[in-house]
Amino acid sequence: QVQLVQSGGGLVQAGGSLRLSCAASGRTLSYYTMGWFRRAPGKEREFVAQLNWSGDNIHYADSVTGRFTVSRDNTKNTVYLQMNSLKPEDTAVYFCAASRGGGGTSQYDYGFWGQGTQVTVSS
């Protein structure tokens, strides 16, 4: 089992930046595909980004492409989501997730989840 603990997030003005971290314990993340999802109020959880274990295969949702950057440091067992040029519509609870397989854009592709962290972008 892998446990994921998230940190970061908070309140920021539109145009600002935040970085989310997702640290693993219990097992190395080295061979897991990692994903980021978010759930806005009244909406279903949606895909944000994913990267494979080596970090050279990355996908982003169209809504965040060019503004968000996902990365990982396997030596620290940690994955990051750098969010720049934030917009009010980015307001959501953000979740990191781990997949033993190839991951994907569906939440059902992931078996392990962080606790979620709130990101609020004011206009």
Coordinates of C-alpha atoms in Angstrom, one line a residue:
Q1 CA 0.0 0.0 0.0
V2 CA 1.1 3.5 -0.7
Q3 CA -0.1 6.5 1.4
L4 CA -0.2 9.9 -0.2
V5 CA -0.1 13.1 1.9
Q6 CA -0.7 16.4 0.2
S7 CA 0.5 19.8 1.2
G8 CA 0.2 23.3 -0.3
G9 CA -2.8 25.0 -1.6
G10 CA -4.7 27.9 0.0
L11 CA -6.1 31.2 -1.1
V12 CA -4.6 33.3 -4.0
Q13 CA -5.6 36.1 -6.2
A14 CA -6.3 35.6 -9.9
G15 CA -3.0 35.5 -11.8
G16 CA -1.1 34.2 -8.8
S17 CA 0.7 30.9 -8.3
L18 CA 0.6 28.0 -6.0
R19 CA 2.5 24.7 -5.7
L20 CA 1.0 21.5 -4.5
S21 CA 3.0 18.6 -3.2
C22 CA 2.1 15.0 -2.8
A23 CA 4.5 12.9 -0.7
A24 CA 4.3 9.1 -0.5
S25 CA 5.0 6.8 2.4
G26 CA 4.8 3.1 2.7
R27 CA 6.2 2.4 -0.7
T28 CA 8.3 4.1 -3.3
L29 CA 6.5 6.1 -6.0
S30 CA 9.2 5.3 -8.5
Y31 CA 7.1 2.9 -10.6
Y32 CA 3.7 4.5 -10.2
T33 CA 2.0 6.7 -12.7
M34 CA 0.9 9.8 -10.9
G35 CA -2.1 12.0 -11.5
W36 CA -3.7 15.2 -10.3
F37 CA -7.4 15.7 -10.3
R38 CA -9.7 18.4 -8.9
R39 CA -13.3 18.7 -7.8
A40 CA -15.0 22.1 -8.1
P41 CA -18.1 22.8 -6.0
G42 CA -21.1 21.0 -7.5
K43 CA -19.0 19.2 -10.1
E44 CA -17.5 15.8 -10.5
R45 CA -13.8 15.1 -10.0
E46 CA -11.9 15.9 -13.2
F47 CA -8.5 15.1 -14.6
V48 CA -5.8 17.8 -14.4
A49 CA -2.5 16.1 -15.3
Q50 CA -0.6 12.9 -15.2
L51 CA 3.0 11.8 -15.6
N52 CA 4.6 8.4 -15.8
W53 CA 7.2 7.0 -13.5
S54 CA 10.2 8.5 -15.4
G55 CA 8.6 11.8 -15.9
D56 CA 8.9 11.9 -19.7
N57 CA 5.3 11.2 -20.6
I58 CA 3.1 14.0 -19.4
H59 CA -0.5 14.9 -20.2
Y60 CA -2.5 17.9 -19.2
A61 CA -6.2 18.8 -19.4
D62 CA -6.8 21.5 -22.0
S63 CA -8.0 23.8 -19.3
V64 CA -4.6 23.9 -17.6
T65 CA -2.2 23.4 -20.5
G66 CA 0.4 26.2 -20.5
R67 CA -0.3 27.2 -16.9
F68 CA 0.2 24.1 -14.8
T69 CA 3.3 22.0 -14.6
V70 CA 3.5 18.5 -13.1
S71 CA 6.8 17.1 -12.0
R72 CA 8.2 14.4 -9.7
D73 CA 11.3 13.8 -7.6
N74 CA 11.6 10.1 -7.1
T75 CA 14.5 10.5 -4.7
K76 CA 12.1 12.4 -2.4
N77 CA 9.1 10.2 -3.2
T78 CA 7.2 13.4 -4.1
V79 CA 5.1 14.7 -6.9
Y80 CA 4.4 18.4 -7.5
L81 CA 1.8 20.5 -9.3
Q82 CA 3.0 24.0 -10.1
M83 CA 0.0 26.2 -10.9
N84 CA 0.6 29.6 -12.5
S85 CA -1.7 32.2 -13.9
L86 CA -4.5 30.9 -11.7
K87 CA -8.1 31.7 -12.6
P88 CA -11.2 31.7 -10.4
E89 CA -12.4 28.7 -12.3
D90 CA -9.4 26.8 -11.0
T91 CA -11.0 26.9 -7.5
A92 CA -11.4 23.3 -6.4
V93 CA -10.2 20.6 -4.1
Y94 CA -7.1 19.1 -5.7
F95 CA -6.2 15.4 -5.3
C96 CA -3.1 13.5 -6.2
A97 CA -3.4 9.9 -7.2
A98 CA -1.2 6.9 -7.9
S99 CA -1.6 4.1 -10.4
R100 CA 0.3 0.9 -10.6
G101 CA -0.6 0.8 -14.3
G102 CA -0.4 3.4 -17.0
G103 CA -2.8 5.8 -15.3
G104 CA -5.2 7.7 -17.5
T105 CA -7.6 10.6 -17.4
S106 CA -10.3 8.7 -15.4
Q107 CA -10.3 8.7 -11.7
Y108 CA -11.0 5.0 -11.9
D109 CA -7.5 4.4 -13.4
Y110 CA -6.0 5.2 -10.0
G111 CA -6.0 3.1 -6.9
F112 CA -4.4 5.4 -4.3
W113 CA -5.5 8.9 -3.4
G114 CA -4.3 11.8 -1.3
Q115 CA -6.5 13.5 1.2
G116 CA -7.2 16.5 -1.0
T117 CA -6.3 20.1 -0.6
Q118 CA -8.3 23.3 -1.2
V119 CA -7.3 25.8 -3.7
T120 CA -9.3 29.0 -3.8
V121 CA -8.7 31.7 -6.5
S122 CA -10.3 35.1 -5.9
S123 CA -11.1 37.4 -8.7

